[in-house]
Amino acid sequence: MRVIPYGRQDIDEADIAAVVETLRSDYLTQGPAVPRFEEAVQEATGARHAVAVNSATSALHIGCLAAGLGPGDLLWTSPTSFVASANCALYCGADVDFVDIDPKTYNLSVPLLAEKLVQAEQVGRLPKIVVPVHLTGQPADLAEIRELSRRYGFVVMEDASHAIGATYRGTRIGDNSFSDLCVMSFHPVKIVTTGEGGLVTTQDDDLASRLRRLRTHGITRDPAEMHREPAGPWYYEQIDLGLNYRMTDIHAALGTSQMKRLGEFVKRRREIAARYDELLAGLPLVLPHQEPDRESAWHLYVVRLKRDEMKRSHREVFEFLRARGLGVNLHYMPIPGQPYYEQLGFRASEYPEAVRYGQEAISIPMYSAMSDEDQDAVIGALGEAVT
Ligand SMILES: *Cc1c(COP(=O)(O)O)cnc(C)c1O
């Protein structure tokens, strides 16, 4: 049986040629391809600085380190995200906490964030970083979060793993109009791929140089950053404790080639979303609510089951669709309900909207290379599953 996945890469001959060309070149890593990829992302997003790494998980980690997150500090994020959005705090020895989601957009709820900040200020336990996640590709309420960050002094690090190509109030995601740091993922199911890969954007020159050092062991070759006079042409200094999170030239070459089609990819995803909106409208489903002042990049198309209007349970609908060869998925189970987080004392039940979402949501196939026929097959099977 042919499976229609929930997401997959869109690779063309030019992408393949770009990778092969790199394999024949002088550099497989630390050559010219990574800066070229970073420039392509800067051009597409309007970012002042773009620092490419080997995954968005690594990008979140060095984003936290660059912002100075450490033991005793606190990072807040959304419970409805991939675990990496929260794990990055724990890697730094810091603590994490969650703010429940908005029932309409499924992004971090600003009223709940504001309320939690009031309480946190009273007990002297304000977060150092807040990570809004642009779930499915629809930007979170960035202007309101930015205003709160000015009042309470926290760093805003966007998790834009789903959202390259999205816009918010006329600005592009990645240009840091409302954030200090913005993280992107180039995993194959995301909008643009490098195989594995991630990137951080920032407008802040100091954060950018710290990010560049942290991705390669904390080493600098810039005399302006050194503690001593360079002793000779071999000389470099390690001035931070960094990691090896470098992206290779092979991955970057694929990414640069893919970036040429970012506009095309997002346009096709918007077409698919509009067609789902139209053809699923009669079914007992809550279709994705979109705020008028922002445009999603449509990494995912998530429907929620109106469970009291159908015979099958959430699980049964999943099993029905999987049996028909549809790679439907759930993005995401609440992070605080994961066994690792439960053992840290978290309970999913403290985030009732995230729990409800996890009991009703289904990501249905959405990727730029999906044909109309495949989309029709998804619509037909979903119609059978829920009626
Ligand atoms: C995919 C994803 C990540 C992690 O990305 P990798 O590049 O696979 O490390 C982080 N956050 C969110 C919201 C994601 O969807």
Coordinates of C-alpha atoms and ligand atoms in Angstrom, one line a residue:
M1 CA 0.0 0.0 0.0
R2 CA 1.3 3.4 -0.9
V3 CA 1.5 5.7 2.1
I4 CA 0.8 9.4 1.9
P5 CA 2.9 10.9 4.7
Y6 CA 1.9 13.9 6.9
G7 CA 4.9 15.7 5.5
R8 CA 8.0 15.1 3.3
Q9 CA 10.8 16.9 1.5
D10 CA 10.5 18.3 -2.0
I11 CA 13.9 17.6 -3.7
D12 CA 14.6 18.5 -7.4
E13 CA 17.5 17.9 -9.8
A14 CA 19.1 21.3 -8.9
D15 CA 19.2 20.3 -5.2
I16 CA 20.9 17.0 -6.2
A17 CA 23.4 18.8 -8.4
A18 CA 24.2 21.3 -5.6
V19 CA 25.1 18.4 -3.2
V20 CA 27.1 16.5 -5.8
E21 CA 29.0 19.7 -6.7
T22 CA 30.0 20.1 -3.0
L23 CA 31.2 16.6 -2.8
R24 CA 33.6 17.4 -5.7
S25 CA 34.8 20.6 -4.1
D26 CA 37.6 21.4 -1.7
Y27 CA 35.5 21.6 1.4
L28 CA 33.0 19.3 3.0
T29 CA 32.7 21.4 6.1
Q30 CA 33.8 24.9 7.2
G31 CA 34.0 26.0 3.6
P32 CA 32.1 28.6 1.6
A33 CA 28.7 26.9 1.5
V34 CA 27.6 27.6 5.1
P35 CA 28.0 31.4 4.8
R36 CA 26.2 31.2 1.4
F37 CA 23.3 29.4 3.0
E38 CA 23.2 31.9 5.9
E39 CA 23.1 34.8 3.3
A40 CA 20.2 33.1 1.5
V41 CA 18.2 32.9 4.8
Q42 CA 19.1 36.5 5.6
E43 CA 17.9 37.6 2.2
A44 CA 14.6 35.7 2.5
T45 CA 13.8 36.6 6.0
G46 CA 15.4 40.1 6.4
A47 CA 17.6 38.8 9.3
R48 CA 20.6 40.9 10.3
H49 CA 22.6 37.8 11.4
A50 CA 22.0 34.2 10.6
V51 CA 24.0 31.4 12.3
A52 CA 23.5 28.0 10.8
V53 CA 24.0 24.8 12.9
N54 CA 23.4 21.1 12.6
S55 CA 19.8 21.1 13.9
A56 CA 17.1 23.4 15.4
T57 CA 17.7 21.5 18.7
S58 CA 21.3 22.7 18.7
A59 CA 20.1 26.2 17.7
L60 CA 17.8 26.3 20.7
H61 CA 20.6 25.1 22.9
I62 CA 23.1 27.8 21.8
G63 CA 20.4 30.4 21.7
C64 CA 19.9 29.7 25.5
L65 CA 23.6 29.7 26.2
A66 CA 24.1 33.0 24.2
A67 CA 21.4 34.6 26.2
G68 CA 23.2 33.5 29.4
L69 CA 20.7 30.9 30.6
G70 CA 22.2 28.8 33.4
P71 CA 21.6 27.0 36.7
G72 CA 18.9 28.8 38.8
D73 CA 17.4 30.5 35.6
L74 CA 14.0 29.7 34.2
L75 CA 12.7 29.3 30.6
W76 CA 9.0 29.2 29.8
T77 CA 7.5 27.7 26.6
S78 CA 4.3 26.2 25.3
P79 CA 3.3 22.7 26.4
T80 CA 2.1 21.9 22.9
S81 CA 5.4 21.7 21.0
F82 CA 8.2 19.3 20.1
V83 CA 10.2 18.4 23.3
A84 CA 13.2 20.3 22.0
S85 CA 11.5 23.7 22.8
A86 CA 11.7 22.8 26.5
N87 CA 14.8 20.5 26.6
C88 CA 17.1 23.4 25.6
A89 CA 16.6 24.9 29.1
L90 CA 17.5 21.6 30.8
Y91 CA 20.7 21.3 28.7
C92 CA 21.9 24.5 30.3
G93 CA 21.1 23.3 33.8
A94 CA 18.2 25.8 34.0
D95 CA 14.6 25.1 34.9
V96 CA 11.6 25.0 32.5
D97 CA 8.0 25.8 33.0
F98 CA 5.0 26.0 30.6
V99 CA 2.2 28.4 29.8
D100 CA -1.0 26.8 28.4
I101 CA -2.1 27.3 24.8
D102 CA -4.8 29.5 23.3
P103 CA -7.8 27.4 22.4
K104 CA -8.1 28.9 19.0
T105 CA -4.6 29.3 17.6
Y106 CA -2.9 26.6 19.8
N107 CA -0.1 29.0 20.4
L108 CA 1.1 30.1 23.8
S109 CA -1.8 32.1 25.5
V110 CA -0.9 35.7 26.1
P111 CA -3.5 36.3 28.9
L112 CA -2.1 33.2 30.7
L113 CA 1.4 34.4 30.2
A114 CA 0.6 37.9 31.6
E115 CA -1.1 36.3 34.6
K116 CA 1.8 33.9 35.3
L117 CA 4.3 36.8 35.0
V118 CA 2.4 38.8 37.7
Q119 CA 2.6 35.8 40.0
A120 CA 6.2 35.1 39.1
E121 CA 7.2 38.7 39.9
Q122 CA 5.6 38.4 43.3
V123 CA 7.6 35.4 44.2
G124 CA 10.8 36.7 42.5
R125 CA 10.9 33.9 40.0
L126 CA 10.6 35.6 36.6
P127 CA 11.8 33.7 33.4
K128 CA 15.0 34.7 31.7
I129 CA 13.8 33.4 28.4
V130 CA 10.3 32.9 26.9
V131 CA 10.0 30.7 23.8
P132 CA 6.9 31.2 21.8
V133 CA 6.4 28.4 19.3
H134 CA 4.8 29.2 15.9
L135 CA 2.7 26.0 15.9
T136 CA 1.8 24.7 12.4
G137 CA 3.5 27.8 10.9
Q138 CA 1.1 30.5 12.2
P139 CA 3.1 33.1 14.2
A140 CA 2.3 33.5 17.9
D141 CA 1.2 36.8 19.3
L142 CA 4.6 38.4 19.0
A143 CA 3.7 42.1 19.6
E144 CA 2.0 41.3 22.9
I145 CA 4.8 39.0 24.0
R146 CA 7.4 41.6 23.1
E147 CA 5.6 44.2 25.2
L148 CA 5.6 41.9 28.2
S149 CA 9.3 41.1 27.6
R150 CA 10.1 44.9 27.9
R151 CA 8.1 45.1 31.1
Y152 CA 9.5 42.0 32.8
G153 CA 13.0 41.9 31.1
F154 CA 13.0 38.5 29.6
V155 CA 14.6 37.4 26.3
V156 CA 12.2 36.3 23.5
M157 CA 13.5 33.3 21.5
E158 CA 11.0 32.3 18.8
D159 CA 10.8 28.7 17.9
A160 CA 10.1 29.2 14.3
S161 CA 10.8 25.6 13.3
H162 CA 7.5 25.5 11.5
A163 CA 7.4 29.1 10.2
I164 CA 10.1 30.1 7.7
G165 CA 8.2 32.0 5.1
A166 CA 5.4 33.2 7.5
T167 CA 4.6 36.8 8.0
Y168 CA 3.3 38.8 11.1
R169 CA 1.9 42.3 10.8
G170 CA 3.8 42.9 7.6
T171 CA 7.1 41.6 9.0
R172 CA 8.8 38.4 8.0
I173 CA 9.4 35.6 10.6
G174 CA 13.2 35.6 11.1
D175 CA 13.7 39.3 10.9
N176 CA 13.5 39.6 14.7
S177 CA 11.1 42.5 14.6
F178 CA 9.6 41.2 17.9
S179 CA 12.3 39.0 19.3
D180 CA 16.0 38.7 20.4
L181 CA 16.5 35.3 18.8
C182 CA 14.6 33.2 16.2
V183 CA 15.3 29.5 15.6
M184 CA 14.5 27.6 12.4
S185 CA 14.6 23.9 11.6
F186 CA 15.6 22.3 8.2
H187 CA 14.6 18.7 9.1
P188 CA 13.1 17.0 6.0
V189 CA 9.5 17.3 7.1
K190 CA 9.9 21.1 7.6
I191 CA 9.3 23.7 4.9
V192 CA 12.9 23.9 3.6
T193 CA 15.4 21.1 4.2
T194 CA 19.2 20.6 4.6
G195 CA 18.7 16.9 5.6
E196 CA 19.3 17.9 9.3
G197 CA 19.9 21.5 10.1
G198 CA 18.9 24.5 12.1
L199 CA 19.7 28.2 12.3
V200 CA 19.4 31.2 14.7
T201 CA 18.7 34.7 13.6
T202 CA 19.3 37.9 15.6
Q203 CA 19.7 41.6 15.2
D204 CA 22.1 41.8 18.1
D205 CA 25.8 41.8 17.1
D206 CA 27.0 40.5 20.5
L207 CA 24.5 37.6 20.5
A208 CA 25.6 36.8 16.9
S209 CA 29.3 36.5 17.8
R210 CA 28.5 34.5 20.8
L211 CA 26.4 32.1 18.7
R212 CA 29.2 31.8 16.1
R213 CA 31.6 30.8 18.8
L214 CA 29.3 28.5 20.7
R215 CA 28.7 26.4 17.5
T216 CA 32.4 25.6 17.3
H217 CA 33.8 24.9 20.7
G218 CA 33.7 28.5 22.0
I219 CA 36.7 29.2 19.8
T220 CA 37.4 32.6 18.2
R221 CA 39.8 33.6 15.4
D222 CA 38.9 37.2 15.6
P223 CA 41.7 39.2 17.3
A224 CA 39.1 41.8 18.5
E225 CA 37.6 39.0 20.7
M226 CA 40.9 37.6 22.0
H227 CA 42.3 38.0 25.5
R228 CA 45.9 38.1 24.3
E229 CA 47.9 39.3 21.4
P230 CA 47.9 36.6 18.6
A231 CA 51.2 34.7 18.9
G232 CA 51.3 33.8 15.2
P233 CA 49.3 32.7 12.2
W234 CA 48.2 29.4 13.9
Y235 CA 46.7 31.3 16.9
Y236 CA 43.1 30.9 18.1
E237 CA 41.5 31.2 21.5
Q238 CA 38.8 29.3 23.3
I239 CA 37.0 31.9 25.3
D240 CA 33.6 30.2 26.0
L241 CA 32.6 26.5 26.5
G242 CA 31.1 25.8 23.1
L243 CA 30.1 22.6 21.2
N244 CA 30.6 21.1 17.8
Y245 CA 27.2 22.1 16.3
R246 CA 28.5 23.1 12.9
M247 CA 26.5 22.5 9.7
T248 CA 28.5 20.8 6.9
D249 CA 28.9 22.3 3.5
I250 CA 27.0 19.4 2.0
H251 CA 23.9 20.2 4.1
A252 CA 24.3 23.9 3.4
A253 CA 24.6 23.5 -0.3
L254 CA 21.3 21.6 -0.3
G255 CA 19.8 24.3 1.8
T256 CA 20.9 27.1 -0.5
S257 CA 19.4 25.3 -3.4
Q258 CA 16.1 24.7 -1.5
M259 CA 15.9 28.4 -0.4
K260 CA 15.5 29.4 -4.0
R261 CA 12.1 27.7 -3.9
L262 CA 10.9 28.9 -0.5
G263 CA 8.4 31.3 -2.1
E264 CA 7.1 28.5 -4.3
F265 CA 6.9 26.0 -1.4
V266 CA 4.9 28.3 0.8
K267 CA 2.6 29.3 -2.0
R268 CA 1.8 25.6 -2.7
R269 CA 1.2 25.0 1.0
R270 CA -1.2 27.9 1.1
E271 CA -3.0 26.5 -1.9
I272 CA -3.3 23.1 -0.3
A273 CA -4.6 24.7 3.0
A274 CA -7.2 26.8 1.1
R275 CA -8.4 23.6 -0.7
Y276 CA -8.7 21.7 2.6
D277 CA -10.5 24.7 4.1
E278 CA -13.0 24.5 1.3
L279 CA -13.5 20.8 1.0
L280 CA -13.5 19.8 4.7
A281 CA -15.9 22.6 5.6
G282 CA -19.0 20.3 6.0
L283 CA -17.3 17.7 8.3
P284 CA -17.5 17.6 12.1
L285 CA -14.0 19.1 12.4
V286 CA -12.6 22.3 13.7
L287 CA -10.5 23.7 10.9
P288 CA -7.3 25.8 11.5
H289 CA -8.3 29.3 12.8
Q290 CA -6.1 31.9 11.2
E291 CA -5.5 35.4 12.7
P292 CA -6.0 38.1 10.1
D293 CA -2.8 40.0 10.7
R294 CA -0.4 37.1 10.0
E295 CA 0.1 34.5 7.2
S296 CA 1.1 31.0 8.1
A297 CA 3.8 29.1 6.3
W298 CA 1.6 26.0 6.7
H299 CA 4.1 23.5 8.0
L300 CA 1.1 21.5 9.3
Y301 CA -2.6 21.4 8.7
V302 CA -4.2 20.4 12.0
V303 CA -7.9 19.5 12.3
R304 CA -9.6 18.9 15.6
L305 CA -12.4 16.3 15.9
K306 CA -15.8 17.4 17.2
R307 CA -15.9 14.2 19.2
D308 CA -19.5 14.5 20.4
E309 CA -20.6 14.6 16.7
M310 CA -18.9 11.3 15.6
K311 CA -19.0 7.6 16.5
R312 CA -15.2 7.0 16.4
S313 CA -12.8 8.0 19.1
H314 CA -9.7 10.1 18.3
R315 CA -7.6 6.9 18.4
E316 CA -10.1 5.1 16.1
V317 CA -10.0 7.9 13.6
F318 CA -6.2 7.7 13.6
E319 CA -6.3 3.9 13.2
F320 CA -8.8 4.2 10.4
L321 CA -6.7 6.7 8.5
R322 CA -3.4 4.9 9.1
A323 CA -5.1 1.7 7.7
R324 CA -5.9 3.6 4.6
G325 CA -2.3 4.6 4.1
L326 CA -2.5 8.1 5.4
G327 CA 0.5 9.0 7.6
V328 CA -1.6 11.2 10.0
N329 CA 0.1 12.3 13.2
L330 CA -0.3 14.2 16.4
H331 CA 1.7 17.4 16.9
Y332 CA 2.0 17.3 19.8
M333 CA 1.2 15.4 23.1
P334 CA 1.7 17.8 25.9
I335 CA 5.4 18.0 26.8
P336 CA 4.7 18.1 30.6
G337 CA 3.0 14.7 30.3
Q338 CA 6.1 13.0 28.9
P339 CA 7.5 10.5 31.4
Y340 CA 10.7 12.4 31.7
Y341 CA 8.9 15.6 32.6
E342 CA 6.5 13.8 34.9
Q343 CA 9.5 12.5 36.8
L344 CA 10.6 16.2 37.2
G345 CA 7.2 16.9 38.8
F346 CA 5.2 18.2 35.9
R347 CA 1.6 17.1 35.2
A348 CA -0.1 17.5 31.9
S349 CA -3.4 18.1 33.7
E350 CA -2.1 21.5 34.7
Y351 CA -2.4 22.5 31.1
P352 CA -6.0 21.7 30.2
E353 CA -6.1 23.3 26.8
A354 CA -3.0 21.4 25.7
V355 CA -4.5 18.2 27.0
R356 CA -7.8 18.8 25.1
Y357 CA -5.9 19.7 22.0
G358 CA -3.9 16.4 22.3
Q359 CA -7.2 14.4 22.5
E360 CA -8.7 16.0 19.4
A361 CA -6.0 17.1 17.0
I362 CA -4.8 15.3 13.9
S363 CA -2.2 16.6 11.5
I364 CA -3.3 15.5 8.0
P365 CA -0.9 15.3 5.1
M366 CA 0.6 18.7 4.1
Y367 CA 3.7 19.1 1.9
S368 CA 4.5 21.1 -1.2
A369 CA 5.0 18.0 -3.4
M370 CA 1.5 16.6 -2.6
S371 CA -0.7 16.2 -5.7
D372 CA -4.4 17.2 -5.9
E373 CA -5.2 13.5 -6.3
D374 CA -3.5 12.6 -3.1
Q375 CA -5.2 15.5 -1.3
D376 CA -8.6 14.2 -2.6
A377 CA -7.7 10.8 -1.2
V378 CA -7.0 12.4 2.2
I379 CA -10.3 14.3 2.1
G380 CA -12.3 11.2 1.1
A381 CA -10.8 9.0 3.8
L382 CA -11.2 11.7 6.5
G383 CA -14.8 12.1 5.5
E384 CA -15.5 8.4 5.9
A385 CA -13.6 8.3 9.2
V386 CA -15.6 11.1 10.9
T387 CA -19.1 10.4 9.7
Ligands
LIG1 C1 11.3 20.1 14.4 C2 11.2 20.9 15.6 C3 12.3 21.2 16.5 C4 13.6 20.5 16.3 O1 14.2 20.6 15.1 P1 15.4 19.7 14.7 O2 16.0 20.4 13.5 O3 14.9 18.3 14.3 O4 16.3 19.6 15.8 C5 12.1 22.1 17.5 N1 11.0 22.7 17.7 C6 9.9 22.4 16.9 C7 8.6 23.2 17.2 C8 10.0 21.5 15.9 O5 8.9 21.3 15.1

